[in-house]
Amino acid sequence: MIAFEELSRKGQKAKDAAYELSTFSSIQKNQALQAMADALKAQQDEILAANAIDVEAGKQKGMSKALLDRLLLTPKRIDEMAQGLIDLISLPDPIGEVLSQKRRPNGLEIAKMRVPLGVVGIIYEARPNVTVDAAGLCIKSGNATLLRGGSEAIHSNIALIKVIAAAATAAGLPDGAIQLIEDTRREVAQAMMTMNEYIDVLIPRGGAGLIQTVVKTATVPVIETGVGNCHIFVDKSADLTMAEKIIINAKTQRPGVCNAMETLLVHEEVAATFLPQIAQALQQKNVELRGCPQTSKIIAGIQAATDEDYATEFLDLILAVRVVAHFDEALEHIRRYSSGHSEAIITNDYSRARKFTQRVDAAAVYVNASTRFTDGSQFGLGAEIGISTQKLHSRGPMGLEELTTIKYIGYGDGQVRE
Amino acid sequence: MIAFEELSRKGQKAKDAAYELSTFSSIQKNQALQAMADALKAQQDEILAANAIDVEAGKQKGMSKALLDRLLLTPKRIDEMAQGLIDLISLPDPIGEVLSQKRRPNGLEIAKMRVPLGVVGIIYEARPNVTVDAAGLCIKSGNATLLRGGSEAIHSNIALIKVIAAAATAAGLPDGAIQLIEDTRREVAQAMMTMNEYIDVLIPRGGAGLIQTVVKTATVPVIETGVGNCHIFVDKSADLTMAEKIIINAKTQRPGVCNAMETLLVHEEVAATFLPQIAQALQQKNVELRGCPQTSKIIAGIQAATDEDYATEFLDLILAVRVVAHFDEALEHIRRYSSGHSEAIITNDYSRARKFTQRVDAAAVYVNASTRFTDGSQFGLGAEIGISTQKLHSRGPMGLEELTTIKYIGYGDGQVRE
């Protein structure tokens, strides 16, 4: 019971803070960001001590090396978090921008103005950097934020929030602008997902399991992020040297992220030439290949790809490979298996490049470029709160503008409707 | 069981149709709209006969006059529906518009292009005109639509869909672009709300009960529409003649719609002058007043307003009235009771006008104009599928652009990520 009281008390506080924050000037918000960054650096010992408790507990529980690495904070990583906040200062404030203003025939002038969403709820896993990143993006865009991180990082999160929330309040932000739900029980997260009264949008950040739970449970509007089953199709007209360079980049530069490539599709007219070449290059990078029967005929000794493989976001040095008989078969494969994140074609054929970009239904579709570019900083957004794979509200990398909504303002001098 | 098979079969068909429709040219879509309009007129006898069955059944069930009127079709109303489709032809096609295109430092050019949402599900009540309006808007914006109307209008809806879907297909649109879920059982609607695999967005259209059911049940992203508990605040600096004109318009011009006024707030410095004046004007229009204690002192013989009254969207000739001690009390009242639809201030004070538009959190905020303007045609959108009262995706009147999402297209020549 106490947990739910904490939840609605913090919800109300967030709502009140959002009401105040919506009219804060950029100067005020930037001062708070600077204060938060300074406090992180000044109080890093406290944060590192709290983080050490989480890391030790993670080790005891047999957490994987990769997860432990995501959980671990170091002085350098705290500096990077602080720098992330400082970088937000120089980004343009999206709030108050008038996207259009029109005078209607009756003289009523209707402006469409960008305003904050209100209260943004973030549900995430054991990455303490999300705590600071999300809080910073929400503050800059005039939103209050209610954070709910994983239990594995709870000591780190409590310490981080204590430091940045105090700094923000001292710099003049309303109390309640940045809050953490400290009770990490599952039922508390579930209750948070139905707090329509207090939360305007929920953004889950984490693995596919977490995201699907939020999508299925929440009655608060959700922005679905993340899962990327990304394909690259090497067309018969492709520059094969370029294709190799792009595939190596998309698969191996950082295999554990959502915009990494998971399946290679090759036009059968170039399969006999290209597959041995790319297989060698990928195997040098320790990539395990899983192929269709035709692939296996060309590259000996690889595992057969199952339907399951084509549907999987490996997030690892594993690549599914399929030879397609023609362009439309590539489109059909992508249509069936794509998670709507990032898809690419390597081609020098104008009409196929055009058709691919028209037909493939994904947040980002590339011609002759790596899928790895689907990213807020690469798109020039400056910072990113996640990558939306849904179609409502925003799609693709979400920066400050994607954390806003609009309000219509009608300026009249007595207009009434006829 | 059969119902759920119908549902997933139609869902798949809609998804396939959406894939085709997304690349249709405006010319093709406009031809279909014209064919649909022509067919409605040519086959009106069939539609009227089906409608007569629904109307008769409604009378037997003791349906209210207002509901029967919404259900009733006449040759004139069918002509209006057809005209609605024809009006869409001249509106600009939103699809394919590039909202921005930027060259990144590495030469990669990233375009942000407007594309259809995909499959739009509409859940509505006993208004057969929604069937045609929604189908037309979805077609023009390149979306397939899956309609689920109320059981009271089922014969009308089946007849309408039969006519317009056949005309659309004959004009070259993919089969499945416009479909009706004919099974009107509640559990079928509920199953539709969780068809994330097939439906990209759900738009409920109807009363508060229907909308809340959809918001609470759906796992498919929802755009919440409609409920409008709209306020007008008469500031002490208001032009009281203008205030009267606007209030009479907002309350009585069409009291049954979501942008009609429901509560009047009056600054106490002008209450003694203004309340008798406006009470007389409203009572001449048969508006029942329910007032706070201070209002009752000034206008004798009116019913006391309860907290419940302030929270109610009457949709009727009833108005709650409250005298407020100062501007901030008006803001607080609105903040507490507003449904975030449309709010207005009548004032000649610059700083209060500014503060009101900044502070009031609603889809539309007016200075010296009627709340009745929150409407697609009044905003110049040409047509409207509903008025969003949520903050995600779209807010306020939703026209063709609000039925779209975006896709990023990256044009490269071999770019990889460093």
mmCIF file of C-alpha atoms in Angstrom, chain A residues 12 15-16 19-20 22-23 104 106 108 110 112 115-118 194 196 200-201 215-219 221-223 242 245-246 249 253 259 331 335 356-370 372-375 377-381 390-397 401-402 404-418, chain B residues 12 15-16 19-20 22-23 104 106 108 110 112 115-118 194 196 200-201 215-219 221-223 242 245-246 249 253 259 331 335 356-370 372-375 377-381 390-397 401-402 404-418:
data_model
loop_
_atom_site.group_PDB
_atom_site.id
_atom_site.type_symbol
_atom_site.label_atom_id
_atom_site.label_comp_id
_atom_site.label_asym_id
_atom_site.label_seq_id
_atom_site.Cartn_x
_atom_site.Cartn_y
_atom_site.Cartn_z
ATOM 1 C CA GLN A 12 0.869 14.592 -8.267
ATOM 2 C CA LYS A 15 2.153 17.050 -12.462
ATOM 3 C CA ASP A 16 2.480 20.198 -10.346
ATOM 4 C CA TYR A 19 2.731 22.925 -14.767
ATOM 5 C CA GLU A 20 5.417 25.275 -13.468
ATOM 6 C CA SER A 22 6.108 24.597 -18.899
ATOM 7 C CA THR A 23 6.673 28.349 -18.647
ATOM 8 C CA ARG A 104 -8.779 32.740 -40.790
ATOM 9 C CA ASN A 106 -13.166 35.862 -39.908
ATOM 10 C CA LEU A 108 -9.305 34.914 -35.910
ATOM 11 C CA ILE A 110 -4.689 30.602 -34.971
ATOM 12 C CA LYS A 112 0.238 26.291 -33.480
ATOM 13 C CA VAL A 115 4.669 23.053 -25.702
ATOM 14 C CA PRO A 116 6.004 20.363 -23.338
ATOM 15 C CA LEU A 117 4.261 16.998 -23.087
ATOM 16 C CA GLY A 118 3.936 17.402 -19.313
ATOM 17 C CA THR A 194 -1.862 2.988 -15.624
ATOM 18 C CA ASN A 196 -3.167 8.232 -16.799
ATOM 19 C CA ASP A 200 1.313 11.984 -20.241
ATOM 20 C CA VAL A 201 3.621 9.524 -21.960
ATOM 21 C CA VAL A 215 3.019 -1.907 -24.492
ATOM 22 C CA LYS A 216 0.649 -4.623 -23.272
ATOM 23 C CA THR A 217 0.140 -3.288 -19.744
ATOM 24 C CA ALA A 218 0.072 0.475 -20.069
ATOM 25 C CA THR A 219 -3.069 2.537 -20.460
ATOM 26 C CA PRO A 221 0.162 6.407 -24.092
ATOM 27 C CA VAL A 222 3.453 4.652 -24.862
ATOM 28 C CA ILE A 223 6.235 5.321 -27.322
ATOM 29 C CA MET A 242 30.883 -0.621 -51.177
ATOM 30 C CA LYS A 245 32.337 -1.975 -46.413
ATOM 31 C CA ILE A 246 28.767 -1.158 -45.391
ATOM 32 C CA ASN A 249 30.213 -1.633 -40.535
ATOM 33 C CA GLN A 253 31.057 -1.862 -35.590
ATOM 34 C CA ASN A 259 20.520 -0.307 -35.512
ATOM 35 C CA LEU A 331 10.975 -6.696 -50.363
ATOM 36 C CA ARG A 335 8.084 -6.961 -45.089
ATOM 37 C CA PHE A 356 12.918 0.314 -52.031
ATOM 38 C CA THR A 357 12.611 3.643 -50.233
ATOM 39 C CA GLN A 358 8.912 3.842 -51.127
ATOM 40 C CA ARG A 359 7.987 0.271 -50.346
ATOM 41 C CA VAL A 360 9.952 -0.540 -47.215
ATOM 42 C CA ASP A 361 7.964 0.492 -44.156
ATOM 43 C CA ALA A 362 10.519 1.384 -41.495
ATOM 44 C CA ALA A 363 11.618 4.345 -39.398
ATOM 45 C CA ALA A 364 14.730 4.710 -41.573
ATOM 46 C CA VAL A 365 15.410 3.379 -45.056
ATOM 47 C CA TYR A 366 18.879 3.781 -46.581
ATOM 48 C CA VAL A 367 20.346 3.623 -50.043
ATOM 49 C CA ASN A 368 24.054 2.838 -50.044
ATOM 50 C CA ALA A 369 24.661 3.582 -46.382
ATOM 51 C CA SER A 370 24.963 1.669 -43.123
ATOM 52 C CA ARG A 372 24.058 2.228 -38.011
ATOM 53 C CA PHE A 373 23.183 5.853 -38.825
ATOM 54 C CA THR A 374 19.751 5.662 -37.213
ATOM 55 C CA ASP A 375 20.748 7.614 -34.154
ATOM 56 C CA SER A 377 23.492 12.386 -32.904
ATOM 57 C CA GLN A 378 24.012 11.043 -36.442
ATOM 58 C CA PHE A 379 20.726 12.649 -37.513
ATOM 59 C CA GLY A 380 21.857 15.937 -36.002
ATOM 60 C CA LEU A 381 19.346 15.983 -33.149
ATOM 61 C CA GLN A 390 6.038 2.843 -33.696
ATOM 62 C CA LYS A 391 4.273 5.192 -36.041
ATOM 63 C CA LEU A 392 2.321 7.326 -33.609
ATOM 64 C CA HIS A 393 3.776 10.648 -32.389
ATOM 65 C CA SER A 394 7.336 10.103 -33.506
ATOM 66 C CA ARG A 395 9.264 7.590 -35.531
ATOM 67 C CA GLY A 396 13.000 7.023 -35.534
ATOM 68 C CA PRO A 397 15.440 8.898 -33.273
ATOM 69 C CA GLU A 401 11.296 18.096 -30.362
ATOM 70 C CA GLU A 402 9.871 14.623 -29.980
ATOM 71 C CA THR A 404 6.918 18.089 -27.095
ATOM 72 C CA THR A 405 3.319 18.426 -28.202
ATOM 73 C CA ILE A 406 1.467 21.411 -29.623
ATOM 74 C CA LYS A 407 -1.167 23.810 -28.419
ATOM 75 C CA TYR A 408 -3.382 25.949 -30.627
ATOM 76 C CA ILE A 409 -3.790 29.549 -29.550
ATOM 77 C CA GLY A 410 -6.621 31.541 -31.061
ATOM 78 C CA TYR A 411 -6.288 35.335 -30.934
ATOM 79 C CA GLY A 412 -9.618 37.012 -31.570
ATOM 80 C CA ASP A 413 -11.509 40.244 -31.100
ATOM 81 C CA GLY A 414 -14.957 38.895 -30.476
ATOM 82 C CA GLN A 415 -15.303 36.175 -33.125
ATOM 83 C CA VAL A 416 -18.210 33.792 -32.769
ATOM 84 C CA ARG A 417 -19.146 30.851 -34.934
ATOM 85 C CA GLU A 418 -21.863 31.377 -37.493
ATOM 86 C CA GLN B 12 -4.447 -9.180 -42.614
ATOM 87 C CA LYS B 15 -2.503 -4.686 -43.745
ATOM 88 C CA ASP B 16 -1.957 -5.948 -47.279
ATOM 89 C CA TYR B 19 1.012 -1.770 -48.152
ATOM 90 C CA GLU B 20 -0.328 -1.212 -51.672
ATOM 91 C CA SER B 22 0.932 3.663 -49.442
ATOM 92 C CA THR B 23 2.333 4.178 -52.934
ATOM 93 C CA ARG B 104 25.089 15.528 -42.799
ATOM 94 C CA ASN B 106 29.681 12.867 -44.050
ATOM 95 C CA LEU B 108 24.676 11.355 -46.161
ATOM 96 C CA ILE B 110 18.585 12.429 -44.646
ATOM 97 C CA LYS B 112 12.025 13.216 -43.439
ATOM 98 C CA VAL B 115 3.935 8.529 -45.182
ATOM 99 C CA PRO B 116 0.608 6.911 -44.249
ATOM 100 C CA LEU B 117 0.082 5.411 -40.792
ATOM 101 C CA GLY B 118 -0.948 2.090 -42.335
ATOM 102 C CA THR B 194 -5.440 -5.638 -29.088
ATOM 103 C CA ASN B 196 -1.274 -4.747 -32.628
ATOM 104 C CA ASP B 200 -1.373 0.916 -36.370
ATOM 105 C CA VAL B 201 -3.721 3.293 -34.579
ATOM 106 C CA VAL B 215 -8.176 3.858 -23.737
ATOM 107 C CA LYS B 216 -8.272 1.291 -20.927
ATOM 108 C CA THR B 217 -8.581 -1.819 -23.111
ATOM 109 C CA ALA B 218 -6.439 -1.160 -26.160
ATOM 110 C CA THR B 219 -2.838 -2.225 -26.537
ATOM 111 C CA PRO B 221 -1.862 2.967 -29.829
ATOM 112 C CA VAL B 222 -4.967 5.119 -29.356
ATOM 113 C CA ILE B 223 -5.754 8.723 -30.158
ATOM 114 C CA MET B 242 -18.289 40.994 -26.439
ATOM 115 C CA LYS B 245 -21.963 37.541 -27.536
ATOM 116 C CA ILE B 246 -19.198 34.932 -27.197
ATOM 117 C CA ASN B 249 -22.448 31.495 -29.060
ATOM 118 C CA GLN B 253 -25.140 27.698 -30.972
ATOM 119 C CA ASN B 259 -16.347 22.406 -28.150
ATOM 120 C CA LEU B 331 -6.592 29.362 -13.701
ATOM 121 C CA ARG B 335 -6.591 23.370 -14.209
ATOM 122 C CA PHE B 356 -3.777 32.593 -19.833
ATOM 123 C CA THR B 357 -2.520 31.280 -23.179
ATOM 124 C CA GLN B 358 0.747 30.162 -21.566
ATOM 125 C CA ARG B 359 -0.698 28.606 -18.454
ATOM 126 C CA VAL B 360 -3.830 26.866 -19.645
ATOM 127 C CA ASP B 361 -2.970 23.368 -20.811
ATOM 128 C CA ALA B 362 -5.498 22.516 -23.521
ATOM 129 C CA ALA B 363 -5.619 21.651 -27.200
ATOM 130 C CA ALA B 364 -6.952 25.126 -27.979
ATOM 131 C CA VAL B 365 -6.802 28.291 -25.884
ATOM 132 C CA TYR B 366 -8.632 31.426 -27.051
ATOM 133 C CA VAL B 367 -8.489 35.103 -26.279
ATOM 134 C CA ASN B 368 -11.730 36.924 -27.067
ATOM 135 C CA ALA B 369 -13.233 34.198 -29.247
ATOM 136 C CA SER B 370 -15.731 31.380 -28.893
ATOM 137 C CA ARG B 372 -16.740 26.629 -30.809
ATOM 138 C CA PHE B 373 -13.875 27.293 -33.247
ATOM 139 C CA THR B 374 -11.987 24.127 -32.301
ATOM 140 C CA ASP B 375 -12.936 22.259 -35.424
ATOM 141 C CA SER B 377 -13.046 23.165 -40.997
ATOM 142 C CA GLN B 378 -12.751 26.288 -38.816
ATOM 143 C CA PHE B 379 -8.994 25.679 -38.516
ATOM 144 C CA GLY B 380 -8.739 25.351 -42.284
ATOM 145 C CA LEU B 381 -7.938 21.637 -42.332
ATOM 146 C CA GLN B 390 -4.383 13.767 -25.746
ATOM 147 C CA LYS B 391 -0.897 15.095 -26.215
ATOM 148 C CA LEU B 392 0.721 12.264 -28.128
ATOM 149 C CA HIS B 393 0.861 12.354 -31.947
ATOM 150 C CA SER B 394 -1.698 15.081 -32.486
ATOM 151 C CA ARG B 395 -3.657 17.508 -30.400
ATOM 152 C CA GLY B 396 -6.802 19.380 -31.391
ATOM 153 C CA PRO B 397 -8.583 18.933 -34.741
ATOM 154 C CA GLU B 401 -1.825 15.356 -41.944
ATOM 155 C CA GLU B 402 -2.689 13.914 -38.550
ATOM 156 C CA THR B 404 0.210 10.310 -41.346
ATOM 157 C CA THR B 405 3.564 9.430 -39.824
ATOM 158 C CA ILE B 406 7.063 10.024 -41.131
ATOM 159 C CA LYS B 407 9.843 7.916 -42.563
ATOM 160 C CA TYR B 408 13.499 8.892 -42.726
ATOM 161 C CA ILE B 409 15.220 8.197 -46.009
ATOM 162 C CA GLY B 410 18.997 8.237 -46.071
ATOM 163 C CA TYR B 411 20.637 8.743 -49.464
ATOM 164 C CA GLY B 412 24.272 7.751 -49.360
ATOM 165 C CA ASP B 413 27.192 6.738 -51.515
ATOM 166 C CA GLY B 414 28.870 4.268 -49.246
ATOM 167 C CA GLN B 415 28.794 6.038 -45.872
ATOM 168 C CA VAL B 416 29.634 3.954 -42.823
ATOM 169 C CA ARG B 417 29.697 4.961 -39.202
ATOM 170 C CA GLU B 418 33.022 5.820 -37.658
#
